[in-house]
XYZ file of C-alpha atoms in Angstrom:
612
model
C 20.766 -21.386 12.090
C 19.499 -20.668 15.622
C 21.257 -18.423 18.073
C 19.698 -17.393 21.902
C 21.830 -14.844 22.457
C 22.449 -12.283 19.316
C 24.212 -9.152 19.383
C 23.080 -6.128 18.423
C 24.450 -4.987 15.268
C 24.345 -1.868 13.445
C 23.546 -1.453 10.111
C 22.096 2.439 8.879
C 19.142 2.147 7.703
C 18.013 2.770 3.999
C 16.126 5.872 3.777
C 11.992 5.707 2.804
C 10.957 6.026 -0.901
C 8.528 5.752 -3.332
C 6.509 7.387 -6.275
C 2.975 6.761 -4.412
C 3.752 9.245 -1.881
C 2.720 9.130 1.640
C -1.086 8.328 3.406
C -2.203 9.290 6.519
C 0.236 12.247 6.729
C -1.899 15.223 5.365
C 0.258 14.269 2.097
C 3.700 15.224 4.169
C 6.650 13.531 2.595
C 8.322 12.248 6.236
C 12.016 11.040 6.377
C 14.324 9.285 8.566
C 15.722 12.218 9.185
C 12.744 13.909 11.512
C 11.724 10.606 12.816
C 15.173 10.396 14.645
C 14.750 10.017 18.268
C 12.116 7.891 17.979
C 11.780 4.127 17.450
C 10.526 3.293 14.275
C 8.483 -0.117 13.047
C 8.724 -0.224 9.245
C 6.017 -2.596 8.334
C 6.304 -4.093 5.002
C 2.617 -4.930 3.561
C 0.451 -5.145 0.750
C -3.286 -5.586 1.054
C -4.030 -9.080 -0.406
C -2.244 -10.673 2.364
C -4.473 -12.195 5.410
C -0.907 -12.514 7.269
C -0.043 -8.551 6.323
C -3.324 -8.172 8.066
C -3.182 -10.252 11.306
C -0.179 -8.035 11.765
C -1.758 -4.915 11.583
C -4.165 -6.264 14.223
C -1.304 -6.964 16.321
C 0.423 -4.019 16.119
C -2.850 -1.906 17.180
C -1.925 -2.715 21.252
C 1.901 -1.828 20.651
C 0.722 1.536 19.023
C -1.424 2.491 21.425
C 0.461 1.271 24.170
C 4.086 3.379 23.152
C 2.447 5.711 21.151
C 5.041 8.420 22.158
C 8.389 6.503 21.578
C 7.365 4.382 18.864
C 6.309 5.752 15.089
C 5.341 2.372 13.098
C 5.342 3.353 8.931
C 4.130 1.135 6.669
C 5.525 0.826 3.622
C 2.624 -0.893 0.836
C 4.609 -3.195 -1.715
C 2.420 -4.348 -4.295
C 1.777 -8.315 -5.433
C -0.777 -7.992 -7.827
C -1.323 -5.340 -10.534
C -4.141 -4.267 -9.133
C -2.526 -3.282 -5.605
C 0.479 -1.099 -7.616
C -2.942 1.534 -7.976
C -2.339 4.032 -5.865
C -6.136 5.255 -5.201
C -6.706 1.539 -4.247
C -3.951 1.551 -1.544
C -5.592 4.365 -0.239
C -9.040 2.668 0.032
C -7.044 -0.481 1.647
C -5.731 2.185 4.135
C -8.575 2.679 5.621
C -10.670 -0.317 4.649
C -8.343 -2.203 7.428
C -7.948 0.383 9.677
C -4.529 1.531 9.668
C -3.502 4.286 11.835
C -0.098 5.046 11.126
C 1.722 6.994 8.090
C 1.822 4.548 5.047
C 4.332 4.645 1.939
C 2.945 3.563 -1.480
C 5.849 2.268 -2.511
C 4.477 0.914 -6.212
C 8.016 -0.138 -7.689
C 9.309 -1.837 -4.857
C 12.195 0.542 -4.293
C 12.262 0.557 -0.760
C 11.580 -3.451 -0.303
C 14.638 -3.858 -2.567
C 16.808 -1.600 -0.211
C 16.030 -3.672 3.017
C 16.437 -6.854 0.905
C 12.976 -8.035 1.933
C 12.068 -11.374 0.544
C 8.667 -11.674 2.064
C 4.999 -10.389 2.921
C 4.969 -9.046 5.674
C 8.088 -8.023 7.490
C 8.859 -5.840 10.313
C 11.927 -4.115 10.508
C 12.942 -2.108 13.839
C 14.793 0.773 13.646
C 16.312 2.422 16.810
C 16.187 6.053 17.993
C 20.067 6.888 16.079
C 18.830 5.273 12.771
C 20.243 2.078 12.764
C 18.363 -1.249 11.960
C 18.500 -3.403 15.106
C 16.014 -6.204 14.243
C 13.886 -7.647 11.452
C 11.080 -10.355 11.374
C 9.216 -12.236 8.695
C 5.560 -12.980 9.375
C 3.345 -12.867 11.848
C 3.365 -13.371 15.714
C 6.763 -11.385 16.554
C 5.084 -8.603 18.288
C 5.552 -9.914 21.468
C 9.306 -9.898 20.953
C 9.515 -6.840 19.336
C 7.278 -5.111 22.281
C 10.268 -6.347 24.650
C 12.861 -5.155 22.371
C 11.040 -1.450 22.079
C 11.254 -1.300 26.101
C 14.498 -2.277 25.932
C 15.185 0.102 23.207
C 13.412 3.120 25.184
C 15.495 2.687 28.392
C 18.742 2.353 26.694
C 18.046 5.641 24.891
C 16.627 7.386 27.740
C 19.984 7.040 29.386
C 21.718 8.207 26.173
C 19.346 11.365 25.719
C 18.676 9.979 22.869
C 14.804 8.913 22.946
C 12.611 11.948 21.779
C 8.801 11.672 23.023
C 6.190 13.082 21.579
C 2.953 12.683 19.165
C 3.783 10.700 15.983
C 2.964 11.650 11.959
C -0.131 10.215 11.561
C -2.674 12.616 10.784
C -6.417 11.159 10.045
C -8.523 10.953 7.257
C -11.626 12.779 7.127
C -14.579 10.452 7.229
C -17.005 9.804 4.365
C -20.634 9.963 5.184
C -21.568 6.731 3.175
C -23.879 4.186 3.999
C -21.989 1.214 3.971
C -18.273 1.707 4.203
C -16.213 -1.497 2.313
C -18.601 -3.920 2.446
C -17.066 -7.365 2.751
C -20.133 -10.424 1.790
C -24.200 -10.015 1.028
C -26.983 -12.272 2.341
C -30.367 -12.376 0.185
C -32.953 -12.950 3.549
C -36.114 -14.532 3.231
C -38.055 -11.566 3.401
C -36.346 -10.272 0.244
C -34.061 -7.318 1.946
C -30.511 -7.987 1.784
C -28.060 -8.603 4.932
C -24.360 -7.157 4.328
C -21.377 -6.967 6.154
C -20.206 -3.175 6.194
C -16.999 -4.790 7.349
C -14.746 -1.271 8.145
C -17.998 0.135 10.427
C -17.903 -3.582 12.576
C -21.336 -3.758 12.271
C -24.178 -5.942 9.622
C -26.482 -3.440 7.944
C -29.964 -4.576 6.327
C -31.333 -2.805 3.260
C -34.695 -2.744 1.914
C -34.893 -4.477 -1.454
C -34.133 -1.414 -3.880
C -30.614 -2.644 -2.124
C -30.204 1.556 -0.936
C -32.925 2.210 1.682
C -31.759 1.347 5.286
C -33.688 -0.778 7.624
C -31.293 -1.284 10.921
C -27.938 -1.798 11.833
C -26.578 -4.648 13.985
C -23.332 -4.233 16.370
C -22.443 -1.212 18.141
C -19.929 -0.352 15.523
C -16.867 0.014 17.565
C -14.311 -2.670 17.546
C -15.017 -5.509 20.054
C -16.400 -8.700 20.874
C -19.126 -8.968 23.172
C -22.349 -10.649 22.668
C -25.518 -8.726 23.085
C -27.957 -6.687 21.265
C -28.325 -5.645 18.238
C -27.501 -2.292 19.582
C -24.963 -3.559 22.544
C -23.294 -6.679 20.240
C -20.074 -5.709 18.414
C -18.021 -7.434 15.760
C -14.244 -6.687 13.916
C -14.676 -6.745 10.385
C -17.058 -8.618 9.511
C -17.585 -10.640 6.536
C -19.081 -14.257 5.080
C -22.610 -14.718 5.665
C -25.146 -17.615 5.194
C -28.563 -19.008 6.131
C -28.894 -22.107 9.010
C -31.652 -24.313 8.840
C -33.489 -22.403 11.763
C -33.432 -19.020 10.326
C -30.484 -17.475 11.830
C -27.850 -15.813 10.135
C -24.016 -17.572 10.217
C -20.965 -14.459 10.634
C -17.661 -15.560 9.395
C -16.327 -12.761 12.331
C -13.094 -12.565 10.430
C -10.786 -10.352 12.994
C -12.270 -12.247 15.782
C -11.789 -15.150 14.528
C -15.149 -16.256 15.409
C -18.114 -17.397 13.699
C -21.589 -15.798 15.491
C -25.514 -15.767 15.197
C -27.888 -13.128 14.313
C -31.431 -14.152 15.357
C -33.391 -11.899 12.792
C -36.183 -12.108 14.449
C -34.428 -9.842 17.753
C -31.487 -8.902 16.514
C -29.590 -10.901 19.490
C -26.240 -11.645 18.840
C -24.538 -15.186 20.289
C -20.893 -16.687 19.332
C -21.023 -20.106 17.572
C -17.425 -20.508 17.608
C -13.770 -19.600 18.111
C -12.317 -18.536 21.221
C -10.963 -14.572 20.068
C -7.903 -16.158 19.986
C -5.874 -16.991 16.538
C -5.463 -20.234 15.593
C -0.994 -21.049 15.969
C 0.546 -24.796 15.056
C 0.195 -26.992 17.476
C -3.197 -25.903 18.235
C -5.864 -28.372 18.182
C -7.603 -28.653 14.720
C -11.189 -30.029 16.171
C -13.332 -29.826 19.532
C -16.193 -28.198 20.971
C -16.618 -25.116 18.979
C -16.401 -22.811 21.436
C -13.234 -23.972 22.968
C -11.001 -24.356 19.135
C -9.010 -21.249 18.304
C -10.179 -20.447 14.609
C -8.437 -17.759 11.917
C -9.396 -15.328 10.015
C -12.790 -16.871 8.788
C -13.532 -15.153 5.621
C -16.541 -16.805 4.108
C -19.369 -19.533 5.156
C -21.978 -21.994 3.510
C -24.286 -24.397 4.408
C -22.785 -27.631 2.399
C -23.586 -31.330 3.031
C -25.700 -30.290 6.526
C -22.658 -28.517 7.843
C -21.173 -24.712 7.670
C -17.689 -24.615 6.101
C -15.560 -21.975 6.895
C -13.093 -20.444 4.147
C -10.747 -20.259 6.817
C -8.239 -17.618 5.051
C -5.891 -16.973 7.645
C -4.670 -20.646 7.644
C -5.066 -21.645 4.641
C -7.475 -24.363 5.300
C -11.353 -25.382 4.828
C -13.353 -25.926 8.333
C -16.491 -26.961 8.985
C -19.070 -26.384 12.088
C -21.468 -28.886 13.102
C -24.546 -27.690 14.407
C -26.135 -30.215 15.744
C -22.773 -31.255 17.845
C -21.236 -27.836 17.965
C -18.095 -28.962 16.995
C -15.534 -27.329 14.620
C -12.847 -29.718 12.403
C -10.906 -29.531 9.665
C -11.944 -30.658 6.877
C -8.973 -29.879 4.040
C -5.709 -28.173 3.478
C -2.902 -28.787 5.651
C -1.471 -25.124 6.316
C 1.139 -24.951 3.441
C -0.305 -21.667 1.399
C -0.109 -23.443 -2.710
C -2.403 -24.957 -5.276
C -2.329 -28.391 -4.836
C -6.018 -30.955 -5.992
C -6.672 -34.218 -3.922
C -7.960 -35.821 -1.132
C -9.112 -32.814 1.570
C -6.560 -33.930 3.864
C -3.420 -33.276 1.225
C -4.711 -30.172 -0.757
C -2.954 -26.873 -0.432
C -5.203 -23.742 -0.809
C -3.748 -20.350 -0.593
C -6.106 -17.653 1.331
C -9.639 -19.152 0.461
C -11.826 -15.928 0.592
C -15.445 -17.148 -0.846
C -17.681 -19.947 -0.713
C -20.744 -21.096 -2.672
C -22.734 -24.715 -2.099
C -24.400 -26.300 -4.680
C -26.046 -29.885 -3.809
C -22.991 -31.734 -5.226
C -20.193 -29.352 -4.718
C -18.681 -26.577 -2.868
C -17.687 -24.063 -4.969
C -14.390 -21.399 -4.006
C -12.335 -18.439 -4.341
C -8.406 -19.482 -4.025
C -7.967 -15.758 -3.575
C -3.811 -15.806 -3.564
C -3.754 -17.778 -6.239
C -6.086 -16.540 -8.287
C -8.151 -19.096 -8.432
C -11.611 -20.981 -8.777
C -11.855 -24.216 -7.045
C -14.321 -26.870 -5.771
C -14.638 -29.468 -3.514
C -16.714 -32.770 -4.298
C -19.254 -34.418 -1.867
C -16.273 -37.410 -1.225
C -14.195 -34.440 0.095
C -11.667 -34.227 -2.587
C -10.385 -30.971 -3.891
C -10.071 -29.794 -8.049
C -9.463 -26.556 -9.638
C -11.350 -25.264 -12.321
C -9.063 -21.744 -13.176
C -5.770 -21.177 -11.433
C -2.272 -22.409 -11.878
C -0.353 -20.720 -8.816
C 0.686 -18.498 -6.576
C 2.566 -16.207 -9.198
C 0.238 -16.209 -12.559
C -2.774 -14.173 -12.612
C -4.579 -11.389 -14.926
C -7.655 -11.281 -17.187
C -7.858 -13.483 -19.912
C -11.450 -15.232 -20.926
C -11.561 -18.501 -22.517
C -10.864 -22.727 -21.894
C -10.541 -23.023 -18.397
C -7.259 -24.203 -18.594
C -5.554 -21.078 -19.734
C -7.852 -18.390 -18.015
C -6.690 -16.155 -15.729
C -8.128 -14.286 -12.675
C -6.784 -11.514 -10.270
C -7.170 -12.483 -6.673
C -10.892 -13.229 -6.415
C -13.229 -13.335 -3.065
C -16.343 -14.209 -4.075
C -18.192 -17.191 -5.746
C -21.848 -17.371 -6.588
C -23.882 -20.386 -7.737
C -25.919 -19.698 -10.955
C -28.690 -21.300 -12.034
C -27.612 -23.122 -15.164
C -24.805 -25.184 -13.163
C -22.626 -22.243 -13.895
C -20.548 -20.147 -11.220
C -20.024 -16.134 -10.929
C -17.101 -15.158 -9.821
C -16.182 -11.707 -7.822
C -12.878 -11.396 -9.561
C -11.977 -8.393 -7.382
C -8.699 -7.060 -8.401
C -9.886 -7.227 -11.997
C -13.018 -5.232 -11.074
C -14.994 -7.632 -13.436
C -17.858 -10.343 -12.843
C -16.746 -13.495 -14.409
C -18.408 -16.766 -15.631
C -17.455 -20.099 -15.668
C -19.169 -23.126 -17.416
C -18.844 -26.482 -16.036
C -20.512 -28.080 -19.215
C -18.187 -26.621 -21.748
C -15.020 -25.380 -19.386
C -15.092 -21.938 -20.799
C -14.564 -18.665 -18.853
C -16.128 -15.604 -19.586
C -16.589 -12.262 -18.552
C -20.179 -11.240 -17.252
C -19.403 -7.629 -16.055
C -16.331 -5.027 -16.170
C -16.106 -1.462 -14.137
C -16.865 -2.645 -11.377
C -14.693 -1.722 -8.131
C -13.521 -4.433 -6.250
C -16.153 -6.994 -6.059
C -16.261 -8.983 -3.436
C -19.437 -10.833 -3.754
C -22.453 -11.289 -5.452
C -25.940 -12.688 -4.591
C -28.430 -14.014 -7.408
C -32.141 -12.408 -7.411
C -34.551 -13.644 -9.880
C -32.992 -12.831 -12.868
C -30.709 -10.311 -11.603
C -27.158 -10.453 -9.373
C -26.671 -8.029 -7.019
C -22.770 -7.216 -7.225
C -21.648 -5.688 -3.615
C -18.935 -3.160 -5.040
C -16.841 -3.063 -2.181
C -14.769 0.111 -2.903
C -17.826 1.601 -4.404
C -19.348 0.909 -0.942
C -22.455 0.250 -2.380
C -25.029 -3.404 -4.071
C -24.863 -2.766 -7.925
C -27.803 -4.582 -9.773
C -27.041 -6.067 -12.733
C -29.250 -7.997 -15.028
C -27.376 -11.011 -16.049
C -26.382 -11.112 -19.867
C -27.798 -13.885 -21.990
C -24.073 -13.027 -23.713
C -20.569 -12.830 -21.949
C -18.615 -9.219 -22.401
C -15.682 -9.429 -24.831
C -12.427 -7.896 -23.013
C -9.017 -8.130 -24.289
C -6.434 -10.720 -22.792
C -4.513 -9.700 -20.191
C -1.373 -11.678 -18.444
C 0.400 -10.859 -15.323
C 3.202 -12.577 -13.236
C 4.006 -11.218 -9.638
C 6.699 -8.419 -10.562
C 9.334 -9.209 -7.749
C 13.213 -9.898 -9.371
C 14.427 -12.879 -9.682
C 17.345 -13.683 -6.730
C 20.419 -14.932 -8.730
C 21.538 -18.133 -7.429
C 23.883 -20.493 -9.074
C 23.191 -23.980 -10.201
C 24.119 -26.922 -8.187
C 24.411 -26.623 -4.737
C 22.588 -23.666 -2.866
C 22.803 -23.299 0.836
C 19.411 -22.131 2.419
C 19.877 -20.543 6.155
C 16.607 -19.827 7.368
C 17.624 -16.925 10.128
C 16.277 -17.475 13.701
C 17.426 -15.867 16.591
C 15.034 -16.470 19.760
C 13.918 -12.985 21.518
C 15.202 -11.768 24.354
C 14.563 -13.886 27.494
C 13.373 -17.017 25.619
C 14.925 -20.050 24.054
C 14.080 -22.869 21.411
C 11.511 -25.039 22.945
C 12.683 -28.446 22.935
C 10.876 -29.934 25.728
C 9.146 -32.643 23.907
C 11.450 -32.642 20.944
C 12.853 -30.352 17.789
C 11.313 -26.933 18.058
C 11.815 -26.072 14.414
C 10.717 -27.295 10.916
C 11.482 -26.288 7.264
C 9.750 -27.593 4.427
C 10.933 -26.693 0.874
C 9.254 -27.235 -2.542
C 9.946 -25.836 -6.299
C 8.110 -24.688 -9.231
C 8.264 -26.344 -11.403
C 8.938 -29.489 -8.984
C 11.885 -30.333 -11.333
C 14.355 -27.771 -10.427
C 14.875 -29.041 -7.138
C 17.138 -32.400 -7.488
C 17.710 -32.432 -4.033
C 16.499 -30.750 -0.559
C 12.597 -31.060 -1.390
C 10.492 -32.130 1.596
C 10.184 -31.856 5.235
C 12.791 -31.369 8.224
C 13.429 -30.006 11.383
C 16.749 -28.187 10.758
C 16.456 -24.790 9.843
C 19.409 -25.042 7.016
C 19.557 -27.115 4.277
C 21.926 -28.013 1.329
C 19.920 -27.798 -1.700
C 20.795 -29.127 -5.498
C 18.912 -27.232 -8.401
C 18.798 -28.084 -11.475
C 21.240 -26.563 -14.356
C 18.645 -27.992 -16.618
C 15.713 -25.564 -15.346
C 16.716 -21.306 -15.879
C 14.421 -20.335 -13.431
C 11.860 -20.986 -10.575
C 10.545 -20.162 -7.702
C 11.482 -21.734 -4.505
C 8.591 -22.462 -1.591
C 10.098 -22.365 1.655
C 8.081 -22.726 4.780
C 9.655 -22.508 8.427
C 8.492 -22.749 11.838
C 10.163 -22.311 15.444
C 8.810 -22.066 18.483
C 10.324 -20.205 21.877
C 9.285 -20.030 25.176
C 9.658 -17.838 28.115
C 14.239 -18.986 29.594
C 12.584 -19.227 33.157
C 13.388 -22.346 34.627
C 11.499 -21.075 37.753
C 8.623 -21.043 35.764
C 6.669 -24.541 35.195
C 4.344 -22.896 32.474
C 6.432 -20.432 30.272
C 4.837 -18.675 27.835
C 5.458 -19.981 24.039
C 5.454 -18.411 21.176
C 5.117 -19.713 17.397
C 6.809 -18.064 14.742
C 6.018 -18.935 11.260
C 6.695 -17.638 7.442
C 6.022 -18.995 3.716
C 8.144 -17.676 1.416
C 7.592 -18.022 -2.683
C 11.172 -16.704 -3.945
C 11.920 -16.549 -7.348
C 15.377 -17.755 -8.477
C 17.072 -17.236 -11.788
C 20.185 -19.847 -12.299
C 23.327 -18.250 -13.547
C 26.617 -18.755 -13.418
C 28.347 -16.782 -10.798
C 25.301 -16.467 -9.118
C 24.750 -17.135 -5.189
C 25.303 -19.955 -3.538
C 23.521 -19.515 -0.139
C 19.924 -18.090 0.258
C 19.514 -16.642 3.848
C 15.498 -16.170 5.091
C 15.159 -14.200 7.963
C 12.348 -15.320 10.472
C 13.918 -13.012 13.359
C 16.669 -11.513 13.505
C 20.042 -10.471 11.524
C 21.566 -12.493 8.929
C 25.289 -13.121 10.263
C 27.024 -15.131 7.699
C 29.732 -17.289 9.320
C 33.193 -16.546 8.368
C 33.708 -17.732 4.649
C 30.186 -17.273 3.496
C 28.845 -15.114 1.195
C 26.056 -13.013 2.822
């Protein structure tokens, strides 16, 4: 459902609630009320999310840029468990940076009032309260940025823009050494290399794991090579070893991999252009030239580094000797599916971990360990999905993990695994397919690096190593099951009309200069309640069939479009790719709905005779 030219509408917008209470604010409740005159961004988050996250980054140049027309509050809605815990949206706060009021809304309540379906979404809000635009995913910022100066002149004329400093009042900062450490590195010489991903910079430690031997990067946001005093990074995080002594960065925020030289502290880029890898971008080239995204971890496997490429849902590698970058498995669509590398479906991959015949990793939105054989296919050891997660020990098969990001090779053929949001150290055993639990009270491991007959735990929200000796024993914790707490949408069986909502920004239209512009590719689990609509198309509506035999699911929905710059003056407009997974559960009852609108950008109009 695609229209160029949308009118505004008006709709009041729901007012801000929920029982975490506010961050960033000096713990001052705000309202819509004394945020009228001013356009407001309501950014709906939570902190697992590598999209939530690229969308924070690009909000940063809007803020700054309007910072006294425009107040942007985000409002935290919790996946996991782990992310309804209030003190840990706090640390999330300003592990990433944020710099604008936040909402801990824990039960969803204010999620449910803008009938949001999907992590993240921006909302717009204009200076008279009213709700003039929302978008689903990432990459809208452009449009919204066009729609805010629109927004500001229109109200200007009105008298009804109010300028002025914003809510956000700053945290004091904590004089720690490291500051949310993201991935460790044991060096040759026996320190330790980690990523004090918040500070931008790598920090080496003596071996006690405490005393500090230099920092590396400037520790302002940036990305400029240099020295180790002039060089900076944006949050850091993976690590590993080359061949010639250097030091591989998985440069996550820009999207970059680099080189330390230890021996000078010089810092180089390997790859990635600064730029974020968008569809249609090429997938292989000279490494310096490829857009990359997000690159959360790296290891040396099979005489290349692969890349646990997070922010597309993919596995890359980097070649060395050619200094080249490729693919090497997923396809983009964010899922657990095994095979061949090419057909595989990962879901945020967040740690890596080589062994000579496999490449161990952390599935992190799916809670799940996986590998990846030296023939290039792709298995899973613990993990069923997207929605199933917790802490419960035993046969692989029914095991459960809470968003994990780190993997570490043991010696016995066994694997450690930084199960994060389950602040535990957990074990699993090839040889006998059993999953234990090595360590608990820990606080948010993120990765863990084996020395001697130790493992050095980097406690991210503990900003500190942790030395553990590992236990001949596993602990014993209870079982613990989870299932992402979002209600079910009511639909009824039979046929269900999906509208995914796109409405091109201002000045721009569909791009259909070298064919359809748009693509929507729908899946169900379990793959048996859809009896019709499953696969791939280029319309952005679709009649789907589910099946009365199957109470409920969860629908996978994944749409594209892409708009350029309505200037026919122009030989090169600008383009713009806009792009959103969705996971929605779906109870079938009678009565229930019989259309299920998405909104990519936009307002859902219903045409007359549909139910909205």
């Amino acid at each position: 459902m695609t229209d160029s030219a949308p009118r505004r509408v008006r709709v009041r917008a729901p007012e801000l609630t929920g029982k975490g209470g506010w961050i960033n604010t000096d713990d001052k409740r705000l309202g819509l009320a004394e945020l009228r005159g001013r356009i407001v961004i309501v950014d709906f988050w939570t902190f697992c999310c590598v999209n939530c996250l690229h969308v924070l980054d690009e909000l940063r140049e809007l803020e700054e840029k309007h910072r006294d027309t425009v107040v942007v509050i985000g409002v935290h809605s919790p996946k996991f468990a782990h992310e309804a815990d209030h003190r840990a949206v706090v640390d999330a706060v300003e592990r990433y940076g944020v710099e604008h009021p936040v909402l801990d809304d824990p039960e969803l309540a204010t999620w449910k009032q803008y009938a949001v379906r999907a992590w993240p979404t921006l909302v717009v809000i204009d200076p008279e309260g009213y709700v003039v635009a929302q978008h689903a995913g990432e990459g809208h910022v452009h449009a919204i940025e066009r729609l805010v100066t629109d927004l500001e002149a229109e109200h200007e004329a009105k008298g009804t823009l109010r300028r002025g400093d914003g809510p956000y009042v700053a945290p004091e900062p904590e004089p720690t050494a490291l500051r949310f450490p993201g991935k460790a590195l044991l060096l040759p010489s026996g320190n330790f290399l980690v990523s004090d991903t918040t500070r931008h910079q790598l920090v080496e430690l003596e071996e006690d794991g405490e005393t500090l031997v230099r920092r590396v990067g400037s520790g302002a946001r940036g990305f400029a090579d240099g020295t180790g005093e002039t060089a900076s990074f944006n949050e850091p995080q993976g690590l590993a070893l080359l061949d010639d002594g250097a030091v591989v960065v998985a440069d996550t925020v820009n999207h970059a991999l680099r080189r330390l030289d230890l021996a000078t502290g010089e810092v180089t880029t390997l790859a990635g252009t600064g730029r974020q890898w968008w569809q249609g971008s090429p997938t292989s080239g000279p490494a310096r030239e490829v857009d990359l995204s997000s690159p959360w971890d790296v290891a040396v496997f099979g005489g290349k580094v692969w890349i646990a490429m997070a922010g597309v849902h993919q596995l890359w590698a980097y070649d060395p000797a050619e200094g080249t970058v490729a693919v090497t498995a997923g396809t983009t669509n964010e899922g657990l599916v095994d095979g061949p590398g090419e057909q595989a479906w990962f879901a945020q991959p967040s740690g890596l971990a080589a062994t000579p015949d496999r490449l161990w990793l952390a599935d992190s939105e799916t809670s799940a360990l996986r590998w990846v054989d030296l023939d290039g296919h792709v298995h899973t050891a613990v993990g069923t999905g997207l929605f199933d997660f917790g802490h419960r020990d035993g046969a692989a098969e029914q095991a459960l993990l809470q968003h994990p990001l780190g993997v570490t090779a043991l010696p016995d053929g066994s694997v450690a695994v930084s199960d994060t949001y389950n602040h535990a150290l957990r074990r699993y055993d090839p040889a006998t397919g059993e999953v234990t639990t090595l360590a608990t009270d820990l606080r948010e491991p993120s990765d863990a690096v084996l020395v001697g007959d130790d493992i050095v735990v980097v406690e991210s929200a503990r900003h500190r190593l942790t030395r553990l000796r590992l236990p001949e024993e596993a602990v014993r914790v209870e079982s613990v099951a989870h299932r992402t707490q979002r209600a079910a949408t009511e639909v009824a069986p039979g046929e269900l009309r999906l509208d995914v909502i796109f409405q091109a920004p201002a000045g721009q239209k569909l791009d259909t200069r070298y064919g359809p512009s748009t693509r929507l590719l729908v899946s169900s689990t379990p793959p048996e309640l859809l009896l019709k609509g499953e696969g791939a198309d280029t319309d952005l509506s679709r009649t789907l069939e589910l099946s009365p035999a199957v109470p409920e699911g969860v629908l996978h929905v994944s749409a594209m479009a892409a708009s350029c710059d309505d200037d026919p003056s122009n030989e090169y407009p600008a383009c713009h790719v806009h792009q959103q997974d969705w996971g929605v559960p779906v109870r079938l009852t009678e009565g229930g709905a019989d259309r299920l609108p998405l909104v990519l950008a936009g307002l859902d109009e219903p045409a007359e005779g549909q139910t909205p």
